Amino acid sequence: MDRARAWVQAIAAAVAKNKDLLTQLDSAIGDADHGTNMDRGFSAATAALADSAPETVGAVLVTTGTTLISVVGGASGPLYGSAFRALGKALDTPVADTEQFAVALAAGLQSVQKLGAATPGDKTMIDAFTPALAAFRLAADSGGDFAAAAHAAADAAEEGMRATTPMQARKGRASYLGARSVGHQDPGATSTALIFRALADTVAP
Ligand code: ADP
Ligand code: MG
């Protein structure tokens, strides 16, 4: 539970630090609000957690997701909100082990895909989330501890984020640009990489 709260705080700090970068990326292929959206959402989530006394990992993550849905207007608010809510619903436990977290991450990704209908290669947050989940699952299955799995996931998310640059967007605002979306890193894949790096830094800096 404490680790879940520390993770959300670490995301809030990373998003605040990279707010301008996220907005710059979104100004190239979107409407220049991704940094503001993420910063507003995660500061509100940290504030909501400070006012509550959650007893499970799930409660922390469901509160985070609900807050993101209610305060973030863009596409990313409902998408990340549903991901954190799904993650939380799968973790009704005071401490999550590696296997439980792998299962929860899969539920999180599934809810983003159910809501946004994006698949890998569409140039979205899915392109960072999918390889991150695969790396976490692989590390968990090969007996890696939580820290090893989280670090593998963060590395894979960053690789997936970089791989969005040559893609043409097929979902979200960036898809309106057609071929002009090629050559720019996706803002949502970038924030997803920050979220996984924050997890790795929280469990073992
Ligand atoms: P908006 O596009 O409404 O301005 P944001 O700028 O906050 O919202 O978020 C944009 C990001 O949301 C994109 O970079 C992309 O990664 C992600 N995104 C947009 N549509 C989808 C979708 N259908 N599925 C998954 N991710 C999406
Ligand atoms: Mg935007």
Coordinates of C-alpha atoms and ligand atoms in Angstrom, one line a residue:
M1 CA 0.0 0.0 0.0
D2 CA 2.8 2.4 0.9
R3 CA 4.7 1.4 -2.2
A4 CA 1.6 2.1 -4.3
R5 CA 1.2 5.5 -2.8
A6 CA 4.9 6.2 -3.4
W7 CA 4.5 5.1 -7.0
V8 CA 1.7 7.6 -7.6
Q9 CA 3.8 10.3 -5.9
A10 CA 6.8 9.4 -8.1
I11 CA 4.6 9.6 -11.2
A12 CA 3.3 13.0 -10.2
A13 CA 6.9 14.2 -9.7
A14 CA 8.1 12.8 -13.0
V15 CA 5.1 14.2 -14.9
A16 CA 5.6 17.7 -13.3
K17 CA 9.3 17.6 -14.2
N18 CA 8.5 16.5 -17.8
K19 CA 5.4 18.6 -18.2
D20 CA 6.9 20.9 -20.9
L21 CA 8.3 17.9 -22.8
L22 CA 4.9 16.2 -22.9
T23 CA 3.3 19.4 -24.0
Q24 CA 5.9 20.0 -26.7
L25 CA 5.4 16.5 -28.1
D26 CA 1.6 17.0 -28.1
S27 CA 2.0 20.4 -29.8
A28 CA 3.7 18.6 -32.8
I29 CA 1.0 16.0 -33.4
G30 CA -1.9 17.0 -31.1
D31 CA -3.3 20.0 -29.2
A32 CA -0.5 20.8 -26.8
D33 CA -2.2 19.8 -23.6
H34 CA -0.8 16.4 -22.7
G35 CA 1.7 17.9 -20.1
T36 CA -1.0 20.0 -18.5
N37 CA -3.5 17.1 -18.5
M38 CA -1.1 14.7 -16.9
D39 CA 0.2 17.2 -14.4
R40 CA -3.4 18.2 -13.4
G41 CA -4.4 14.6 -13.1
F42 CA -1.5 13.3 -11.0
S43 CA -1.3 16.3 -8.7
A44 CA -5.0 15.8 -8.0
A45 CA -4.4 12.1 -7.4
T46 CA -1.6 12.8 -4.9
A47 CA -3.9 15.3 -3.2
A48 CA -6.8 12.8 -3.0
L49 CA -4.4 10.2 -1.6
A50 CA -3.1 12.6 1.1
D51 CA -6.7 13.1 2.2
S52 CA -7.5 9.4 2.5
A53 CA -6.2 6.4 4.4
P54 CA -6.2 3.5 1.9
E55 CA -5.5 0.1 3.3
T56 CA -4.8 -1.8 0.1
V57 CA -2.8 -1.3 -3.1
G58 CA -6.1 -1.5 -4.9
A59 CA -7.7 1.3 -3.0
V60 CA -4.7 3.6 -3.8
L61 CA -4.9 2.8 -7.5
V62 CA -8.7 2.9 -7.8
T63 CA -8.6 6.4 -6.1
T64 CA -5.9 7.4 -8.6
G65 CA -7.9 6.2 -11.6
T66 CA -11.1 7.8 -10.4
T67 CA -9.4 11.1 -9.9
L68 CA -7.8 11.0 -13.4
I69 CA -11.2 10.4 -15.0
S70 CA -12.8 13.2 -13.1
V71 CA -10.1 15.9 -13.5
V72 CA -8.5 15.2 -16.9
G73 CA -10.5 16.3 -19.9
G74 CA -8.4 14.9 -22.8
A75 CA -8.4 11.3 -24.2
S76 CA -5.6 10.4 -21.8
G77 CA -7.7 11.0 -18.6
P78 CA -10.3 8.3 -19.2
L79 CA -7.7 5.9 -20.7
Y80 CA -5.2 6.2 -17.8
G81 CA -8.1 6.4 -15.4
S82 CA -9.6 3.2 -16.5
A83 CA -6.1 1.6 -16.5
F84 CA -5.4 2.5 -12.9
R85 CA -8.9 1.5 -11.9
A86 CA -8.5 -1.9 -13.5
L87 CA -5.1 -2.3 -12.0
G88 CA -6.5 -1.4 -8.6
K89 CA -9.5 -3.7 -8.9
A90 CA -7.1 -6.6 -9.4
L91 CA -5.0 -5.8 -6.3
D92 CA -7.2 -6.1 -3.3
T93 CA -4.2 -6.7 -1.0
P94 CA -2.0 -4.7 1.3
V95 CA 1.1 -5.7 -0.6
A96 CA 1.3 -6.9 -4.2
D97 CA 3.8 -9.5 -5.3
T98 CA 5.3 -9.8 -8.7
E99 CA 2.8 -12.3 -10.1
Q100 CA -0.2 -10.3 -8.8
F101 CA 1.2 -7.2 -10.3
A102 CA 1.7 -8.9 -13.7
V103 CA -1.9 -10.0 -13.7
A104 CA -3.1 -6.5 -12.7
L105 CA -1.0 -4.8 -15.4
A106 CA -2.6 -7.1 -18.0
A107 CA -6.0 -6.0 -16.7
G108 CA -4.9 -2.4 -17.0
L109 CA -3.8 -2.8 -20.6
Q110 CA -6.9 -4.6 -21.5
S111 CA -9.1 -1.8 -20.2
V112 CA -7.2 0.8 -22.2
Q113 CA -7.7 -1.3 -25.3
K114 CA -11.3 -1.9 -24.6
L115 CA -11.9 1.8 -24.2
G116 CA -9.6 3.2 -26.9
A117 CA -9.6 0.3 -29.4
A118 CA -5.9 0.9 -30.2
T119 CA -3.6 -1.9 -31.1
P120 CA 0.2 -2.0 -31.2
G121 CA 1.5 0.1 -34.1
D122 CA -1.2 2.8 -33.9
K123 CA 1.2 5.2 -32.3
T124 CA -0.4 5.5 -28.8
M125 CA 0.4 4.7 -25.2
I126 CA -0.3 1.1 -26.1
D127 CA 3.0 1.0 -27.9
A128 CA 4.8 1.6 -24.6
F129 CA 2.4 -0.3 -22.4
T130 CA 2.4 -3.6 -24.4
P131 CA 6.1 -4.2 -24.4
A132 CA 6.3 -3.1 -20.7
L133 CA 3.7 -5.7 -19.7
A134 CA 5.5 -8.4 -21.8
A135 CA 8.8 -7.6 -20.2
F136 CA 7.3 -7.6 -16.7
R137 CA 5.6 -10.9 -17.4
L138 CA 8.8 -12.4 -18.8
A139 CA 10.8 -11.3 -15.7
A140 CA 8.1 -12.6 -13.4
D141 CA 8.0 -16.0 -15.2
S142 CA 11.7 -16.4 -15.1
G143 CA 11.8 -15.9 -11.3
G144 CA 12.8 -12.3 -11.3
D145 CA 11.9 -10.3 -8.2
F146 CA 9.6 -7.2 -8.3
A147 CA 12.5 -4.8 -8.8
A148 CA 14.0 -6.7 -11.7
A149 CA 10.5 -7.0 -13.4
A150 CA 9.9 -3.3 -12.9
H151 CA 13.2 -2.3 -14.3
A152 CA 12.8 -4.6 -17.3
A153 CA 9.3 -3.1 -17.9
A154 CA 10.6 0.5 -17.7
D155 CA 13.4 -0.3 -20.2
A156 CA 10.9 -1.9 -22.6
A157 CA 8.4 1.0 -22.2
E158 CA 11.2 3.5 -23.2
E159 CA 12.1 1.3 -26.2
G160 CA 8.4 1.2 -27.2
M161 CA 8.1 5.0 -26.7
R162 CA 11.1 5.6 -29.1
A163 CA 9.7 3.1 -31.6
T164 CA 6.5 5.4 -32.0
T165 CA 8.5 8.1 -33.8
P166 CA 8.5 6.5 -37.3
M167 CA 4.9 5.3 -36.9
Q168 CA 1.8 6.9 -38.5
A169 CA -0.9 7.6 -36.0
R170 CA -4.1 5.6 -36.5
K171 CA -5.9 6.6 -33.2
G172 CA -6.5 9.8 -31.3
R173 CA -6.0 13.4 -32.5
A174 CA -2.6 12.6 -34.1
S175 CA -4.4 10.4 -36.6
Y176 CA -6.0 13.5 -38.2
L177 CA -2.6 14.4 -39.4
G178 CA -2.2 11.2 -41.5
A179 CA 1.3 10.9 -42.8
R180 CA 2.3 14.2 -41.1
S181 CA 2.3 12.4 -37.8
V182 CA 5.3 10.4 -38.9
G183 CA 8.7 11.5 -37.3
H184 CA 7.3 12.6 -33.9
Q185 CA 7.4 10.6 -30.7
D186 CA 3.9 9.9 -29.3
P187 CA 3.1 12.0 -26.1
G188 CA 1.1 9.2 -24.5
A189 CA 3.7 6.6 -25.1
T190 CA 6.1 9.0 -23.5
S191 CA 4.0 9.5 -20.4
T192 CA 3.5 5.7 -20.1
A193 CA 7.3 5.3 -20.1
L194 CA 7.5 7.8 -17.3
I195 CA 4.9 5.8 -15.3
F196 CA 6.9 2.6 -15.7
R197 CA 10.2 4.3 -14.9
A198 CA 8.6 5.8 -11.8
L199 CA 7.6 2.3 -10.7
A200 CA 11.2 1.0 -11.2
D201 CA 12.6 4.0 -9.3
T202 CA 10.1 3.5 -6.5
V203 CA 10.9 -0.2 -5.8
A204 CA 14.6 0.0 -6.4
P205 CA 16.2 3.3 -7.4
Ligands
ADP1 P1 -6.1 14.6 -26.3 O1 -5.6 13.8 -27.4 O2 -7.6 14.5 -26.0 O3 -5.6 16.0 -26.3 P2 -3.9 14.0 -24.5 O4 -3.2 15.0 -25.3 O5 -3.9 14.1 -23.0 O6 -5.4 13.9 -25.0 O7 -3.4 12.5 -24.8 C1 -2.9 12.2 -26.1 C2 -2.4 10.8 -26.1 O8 -3.4 9.8 -25.8 C3 -1.8 10.3 -27.4 O9 -0.4 10.7 -27.5 C4 -2.0 8.8 -27.3 O10 -0.9 8.1 -26.8 C5 -3.1 8.6 -26.4 N1 -4.3 8.1 -27.1 C6 -5.2 8.9 -27.9 N2 -6.2 8.1 -28.3 C7 -5.9 6.8 -27.9 C8 -6.6 5.6 -28.0 N3 -7.7 5.4 -28.7 N4 -6.0 4.5 -27.4 C9 -4.9 4.6 -26.7 N5 -4.2 5.8 -26.5 C10 -4.7 6.9 -27.1
MG2 MG -3.7 16.6 -26.4

